[in-house]
Short mmCIF file of C-alpha atoms in Angstrom, two decimals:
data_model
loop_
_atom_site.label_atom_id
_atom_site.label_comp_id
_atom_site.label_asym_id
_atom_site.label_seq_id
_atom_site.Cartn_x
_atom_site.Cartn_y
_atom_site.Cartn_z
CA MET P 699 80.00 110.13 84.47
CA GLY P 700 78.93 106.85 82.87
CA ASN P 701 79.76 103.26 83.65
CA ARG P 702 83.52 102.91 84.38
CA ALA P 703 83.40 99.57 86.24
CA VAL P 704 85.58 97.64 83.76
CA GLU P 705 88.06 100.50 83.72
CA ILE P 706 88.26 100.85 87.49
CA ASN P 707 88.45 97.15 88.37
CA GLY P 708 90.51 96.12 85.34
CA PHE P 709 91.17 92.70 83.83
CA THR P 710 94.00 91.46 86.01
CA ASN P 711 92.95 89.26 88.93
CA THR P 712 95.95 87.04 89.80
CA VAL P 713 95.87 86.39 86.04
CA THR P 714 95.09 88.64 83.10
CA THR P 715 92.16 88.03 80.75
CA ASP P 716 92.12 89.02 77.09
CA ASN P 717 88.65 87.57 76.46
CA HIS P 718 86.27 89.52 78.67
CA ILE P 719 83.15 91.65 79.02
CA THR P 720 82.95 95.22 77.74
CA THR P 721 81.28 98.31 79.13
CA ARG P 722 78.19 97.34 77.17
CA GLY P 723 78.03 93.97 78.92
CA SER P 724 78.64 95.60 82.28
CA SER P 725 75.74 98.00 81.73
CA TRP P 726 73.44 95.07 80.92
CA LEU P 727 74.48 93.33 84.13
CA PHE P 728 73.71 96.45 86.15
CA ALA P 729 70.28 96.61 84.49
CA VAL P 730 69.60 93.01 85.57
CA THR P 731 70.81 93.95 89.06
CA ALA P 732 68.21 96.70 89.24
CA PHE P 733 65.44 94.42 88.00
CA MET P 734 66.32 91.70 90.51
CA GLY P 735 66.55 94.19 93.36
CA PHE P 736 63.22 95.79 92.43
CA SER P 737 61.58 92.35 92.23
CA SER P 738 62.89 91.46 95.68
CA LEU P 739 61.36 94.63 97.14
CA VAL P 740 58.04 93.91 95.41
CA PHE P 741 57.90 90.32 96.70
CA MET P 742 58.73 91.46 100.22
CA GLY P 743 56.20 94.28 100.01
CA LEU P 744 53.47 91.89 98.86
CA SER P 745 54.19 89.67 101.85
CA PHE P 746 52.85 92.34 104.20
CA MET P 747 49.46 91.98 102.53
CA LYS P 748 49.28 88.40 103.81
CA PRO P 749 49.10 86.96 107.34
CA ARG P 750 52.42 85.74 108.69
CA THR P 751 51.33 82.15 108.22
CA GLN P 752 50.88 82.72 104.46
CA ARG P 753 54.17 84.45 103.60
CA LEU P 754 56.46 81.50 102.93
CA PHE P 755 56.57 81.83 99.14
CA HIS P 756 57.00 85.60 99.33
CA TYR P 757 60.04 85.16 101.56
CA LEU P 758 61.61 82.49 99.33
CA LEU P 759 61.15 84.58 96.18
CA ALA P 760 62.39 87.78 97.83
CA ALA P 761 65.50 85.94 99.03
CA LEU P 762 66.44 84.37 95.71
CA THR P 763 65.99 87.61 93.75
CA LEU P 764 68.01 89.56 96.35
CA ILE P 765 70.88 87.06 96.14
CA SER P 766 70.79 87.27 92.35
CA ALA P 767 70.86 91.07 92.54
CA ILE P 768 74.06 90.90 94.61
CA ALA P 769 75.64 88.42 92.17
CA TYR P 770 74.75 90.55 89.14
CA PHE P 771 76.11 93.64 90.85
CA SER P 772 79.41 91.80 91.33
CA GLN P 773 79.52 90.79 87.68
CA GLY P 774 78.53 94.24 86.48
CA SER P 775 81.34 95.67 88.62
CA ASN P 776 83.75 93.27 86.88
CA LEU P 777 84.37 91.40 90.13
CA GLY P 778 84.10 87.75 91.19
CA TRP P 779 85.95 86.24 88.23
CA THR P 780 89.09 84.44 87.19
CA ALA P 781 90.65 83.72 83.79
CA ILE P 782 90.99 80.22 82.35
CA GLU P 783 92.84 79.23 79.19
CA VAL P 784 90.36 78.28 76.49
CA GLN P 785 90.34 74.81 74.96
CA TRP P 786 89.75 76.15 71.46
CA SER P 787 91.04 79.45 70.14
CA ARG P 788 88.67 81.19 67.75
CA SER P 789 89.32 83.45 64.78
CA ASN P 790 86.42 85.73 65.70
CA ALA P 791 87.94 88.91 67.11
CA LYS P 792 85.35 89.05 69.92
CA VAL P 793 86.51 85.67 71.31
CA ALA P 794 90.05 85.57 69.97
CA GLY P 795 91.76 85.81 73.36
CA ASP P 796 93.23 82.67 74.92
CA MET P 797 92.35 83.57 78.55
CA ARG P 798 88.56 83.65 78.91
CA GLN P 799 86.96 85.46 81.82
CA ILE P 800 85.00 83.04 84.05
CA PHE P 801 82.61 84.56 86.60
CA TYR P 802 82.55 82.12 89.51
CA VAL P 803 80.27 84.48 91.44
CA ARG P 804 77.47 83.37 89.11
CA TYR P 805 77.74 79.84 90.45
CA ILE P 806 77.78 81.03 94.05
CA ASP P 807 74.45 82.63 93.17
CA TYR P 808 73.15 79.45 91.54
CA PHE P 809 74.36 77.27 94.43
CA ILE P 810 71.91 79.14 96.66
CA THR P 811 69.10 80.22 94.35
CA ILE P 812 68.55 77.11 92.21
CA PRO P 813 67.63 75.04 95.30
CA LEU P 814 65.41 77.90 96.51
CA LEU P 815 63.71 78.01 93.11
CA LEU P 816 63.11 74.26 93.05
CA ALA P 817 61.92 74.21 96.67
CA THR P 818 59.40 76.91 95.81
CA LEU P 819 58.18 74.94 92.81
CA LEU P 820 57.99 71.52 94.51
CA LEU P 821 56.24 72.87 97.60
CA THR P 822 53.49 74.03 95.25
CA ALA P 823 52.90 70.38 94.32
CA GLY P 824 52.96 69.15 97.92
CA LEU P 825 55.84 66.71 97.40
CA PRO P 826 57.11 64.78 100.45
CA THR P 827 59.98 66.40 102.33
CA PRO P 828 62.51 63.58 101.57
CA THR P 829 61.86 63.95 97.84
CA ILE P 830 62.34 67.69 98.02
CA TRP P 831 65.63 67.35 99.92
CA TYR P 832 66.88 64.77 97.44
CA THR P 833 66.01 67.04 94.53
CA LEU P 834 67.77 70.01 96.12
CA LEU P 835 70.91 67.93 96.59
CA ILE P 836 70.86 66.89 92.93
CA SER P 837 70.44 70.54 91.93
CA GLU P 838 73.68 71.33 93.77
CA VAL P 839 75.41 68.70 91.61
CA PHE P 840 73.98 70.42 88.53
CA VAL P 841 75.50 73.73 89.63
CA VAL P 842 78.87 72.59 90.97
CA THR P 843 79.76 70.40 87.97
CA ARG P 844 79.29 73.33 85.61
CA LEU P 845 81.46 75.54 87.80
CA VAL P 846 84.25 72.97 87.96
CA GLY P 847 83.97 72.35 84.23
CA ALA P 848 84.26 76.08 83.53
CA LEU P 849 87.47 76.21 85.57
CA VAL P 850 89.11 73.33 83.66
CA LYS P 851 91.02 74.16 80.47
CA SER P 852 91.39 70.63 79.07
CA THR P 853 88.85 68.29 77.49
CA TYR P 854 88.11 66.93 80.97
CA LYS P 855 85.73 69.86 81.38
CA TRP P 856 83.25 67.94 79.25
CA GLY P 857 83.32 65.08 81.76
CA PHE P 858 82.01 67.45 84.43
CA PHE P 859 79.51 68.76 81.89
CA THR P 860 78.25 65.19 81.39
CA PHE P 861 77.81 64.70 85.14
CA GLY P 862 75.86 67.94 85.30
CA LEU P 863 73.68 66.97 82.35
CA SER P 864 72.92 63.60 83.99
CA SER P 865 71.85 65.34 87.19
CA LEU P 866 69.62 67.62 85.16
CA PHE P 867 67.64 64.64 83.86
CA PHE P 868 67.02 63.54 87.45
CA LEU P 869 65.70 67.03 88.17
CA LEU P 870 63.44 67.01 85.13
CA TYR P 871 61.97 63.64 86.11
CA THR P 872 61.08 64.90 89.57
CA ILE P 873 59.70 68.19 88.28
CA ILE P 874 57.61 66.83 85.42
CA ILE P 875 56.63 63.29 86.47
CA GLU P 876 56.58 63.15 90.26
CA GLY P 877 55.58 66.75 90.79
CA ARG P 878 52.56 66.59 88.50
CA ALA P 879 51.44 63.32 90.09
CA TYR P 880 51.47 64.86 93.57
CA SER P 881 49.75 68.05 92.42
CA ARG P 882 46.62 66.29 91.08
CA PRO P 883 44.99 65.56 94.48
CA LEU P 884 45.39 69.23 95.45
CA GLY P 885 42.74 70.42 93.02
CA ALA P 886 42.38 71.50 89.41
CA ASP P 887 43.60 75.04 90.05
CA LEU P 888 46.86 73.94 91.67
CA THR P 889 47.38 71.20 89.10
CA ARG P 890 47.06 73.76 86.32
CA LEU P 891 49.40 76.21 88.08
CA TYR P 892 52.02 73.56 88.74
CA GLY P 893 51.72 72.28 85.17
CA ILE P 894 52.49 75.74 83.79
CA LEU P 895 55.39 76.42 86.16
CA SER P 896 56.92 72.95 85.86
CA ILE P 897 57.04 73.02 82.06
CA TRP P 898 58.28 76.62 82.18
CA THR P 899 61.09 75.71 84.60
CA ALA P 900 62.04 72.48 82.83
CA CYS P 901 62.35 74.14 79.42
CA ILE P 902 64.53 76.96 80.79
CA LEU P 903 66.75 74.56 82.76
CA LEU P 904 67.46 72.74 79.51
CA VAL P 905 68.81 75.95 77.98
CA TYR P 906 71.42 76.56 80.71
CA PRO P 907 73.74 73.73 79.56
CA ILE P 908 73.45 74.95 75.97
CA ILE P 909 74.60 78.44 76.96
CA TRP P 910 77.42 76.89 79.00
CA GLY P 911 78.51 74.82 76.01
CA VAL P 912 78.86 77.80 73.68
CA SER P 913 80.39 80.14 76.25
CA GLU P 914 82.47 78.78 79.15
CA GLY P 915 82.75 75.38 77.52
CA GLY P 916 83.35 75.96 73.83
CA ASN P 917 84.35 79.65 73.66
CA VAL P 918 81.99 80.25 70.74
CA ILE P 919 80.14 83.40 71.83
CA PRO P 920 81.69 86.53 73.41
CA LEU P 921 81.31 87.41 77.09
CA ASP P 922 78.72 90.12 76.45
CA SER P 923 76.47 87.64 74.63
CA GLU P 924 76.99 85.15 77.45
CA MET P 925 75.86 87.74 79.99
CA ILE P 926 72.78 88.64 77.97
CA ALA P 927 71.80 84.98 77.63
CA TYR P 928 72.23 84.15 81.31
CA GLY P 929 70.51 87.38 82.32
CA ILE P 930 67.41 86.58 80.27
CA LEU P 931 67.26 83.04 81.64
CA ASP P 932 67.60 84.26 85.22
CA ILE P 933 64.89 86.87 84.78
CA LEU P 934 62.54 84.22 83.41
CA THR P 935 63.27 81.73 86.21
CA LYS P 936 63.22 84.18 89.11
CA PRO P 937 61.15 87.41 88.90
CA ILE P 938 58.79 86.23 86.15
CA PHE P 939 58.44 82.77 87.68
CA GLY P 940 57.77 84.36 91.06
CA ALA P 941 55.12 86.72 89.72
CA VAL P 942 53.21 83.87 88.06
CA LEU P 943 53.51 81.72 91.18
CA LEU P 944 52.21 84.38 93.58
CA TRP P 945 49.34 85.24 91.24
CA GLY P 946 48.34 81.59 91.04
CA LEU P 947 48.47 81.20 94.83
CA ARG P 948 46.75 84.49 95.66
CA ASN P 949 43.63 82.77 97.01
CA VAL P 950 45.22 79.52 98.15
CA ASP P 951 45.75 78.70 101.82
CA LEU P 952 49.11 77.05 102.46
CA GLU P 953 47.40 74.30 104.45
CA ARG P 954 46.09 72.96 101.14
CA LEU P 955 49.70 72.27 100.23
CA GLY P 956 50.34 70.50 103.51
CA ILE P 957 52.28 73.48 104.87
CA GLN P 958 51.42 74.59 108.40
CA VAL P 959 53.13 77.65 109.83
CA ARG P 960 52.54 78.66 113.45
CA ASP P 961 52.16 82.33 114.31
CA ALA P 962 53.51 83.38 117.71
CA HIS P 963 50.46 85.61 118.18
CA GLU P 964 47.93 82.82 117.82
CA GLY P 965 48.25 81.78 121.48
CA ILE P 966 48.28 78.07 120.69
CA ALA P 967 49.69 77.14 124.08
CA THR P 968 46.85 78.74 126.05
CA GLU P 969 44.23 76.07 125.44
CA PRO P 970 46.15 73.06 126.84
CA VAL P 971 47.06 75.07 129.93
CA ALA P 972 43.44 76.03 130.45
CA ASP P 973 42.31 72.41 130.06
CA GLU P 974 44.93 71.27 132.57
CA LYS P 975 43.78 73.81 135.13
CA LYS P 976 40.15 72.79 134.58
CA THR P 977 41.03 69.13 135.15
CA GLU P 978 42.81 69.97 138.40
CA ALA P 979 39.81 71.99 139.55
CA ASP P 980 37.43 69.15 138.73
CA VAL P 981 39.49 66.65 140.71
CA SER P 982 39.61 68.98 143.68
CA ALA P 983 35.84 69.36 143.55
CA GLY P 984 35.40 65.59 143.56
CA VAL P 985 34.24 65.20 139.99
CA VAL P 986 34.94 61.65 138.80
CA ASN P 987 34.15 59.73 135.64
CA GLY P 988 31.20 57.42 135.91
CA GLY P 989 29.63 59.19 138.90
CA GLY P 990 25.88 59.33 139.44
CA SER P 991 23.56 61.88 137.97
CA GLY P 992 25.61 64.89 137.08
CA GLY P 993 28.81 62.90 137.77
CA VAL P 994 29.24 64.27 141.35
CA ALA P 995 30.35 61.81 144.03
CA THR P 996 29.22 62.42 147.62
CA ALA P 997 31.62 62.05 150.47
CA PRO P 998 31.26 58.78 152.43
CA GLN P 999 29.43 59.11 155.73
CA THR P 1000 31.11 58.12 158.98
CA VAL P 1001 29.11 55.80 161.22
#
């Protein structure tokens, strides 16, 4: 039957867009959906090869790729968008329309998955929890400002873009400077792994604003090209990033990273209970600290 998503769902969604994706772009988005979904299943499947206490990174990666799969399915189905009047009209026929299609569902995805991605990366370096939370909050600013900017038709969109770019530099400082400093005491293997992933992530994060500037911001490239660009970036920062991370941590115990996860089947609470019962038994038997040989006190004799 073929892909009829753009035909079925149409280009009227409270407003009508004349600058939108085509069937070719929709097919690419469905391909990314399949790749993200497959990656999520692989990450979850690999988790069963580890003890429960060692599955944290598998769960995080499976979650972020699953969420991305849902978002890409929405975009491929031509859903989760609105149309915004462009700031600059172009003569190129592929971007000549004045009402550009803006997929807000992409930023719902990023609002959840970018913090998950950064948490996964920073946990690998053993950063303190307050620093991680601060970084995740800044990453939300990076996402939301680009969404708001994409929904603004006037030059004020570039003000939101500037706020987002400023937040990105905070993120890069934490990733490259602070993260690498904290990773060094963890050992050469983890320092090398974090060095690779941090540079990888930082370089790709720098490309996102560029793509925004020539698509949602400046209306330079058509929607299909926008989808291809974002799809490649997301594949590099999610499934590929995850595969490299799990390979690098394959022989690493999470306790080396300062992460301790309790398993319900370990029976941690049994030892304190046993010690308490032993103490009660000792007191009942008349065992006292500082007693004579063997520590046993004899009962006083009655005269």
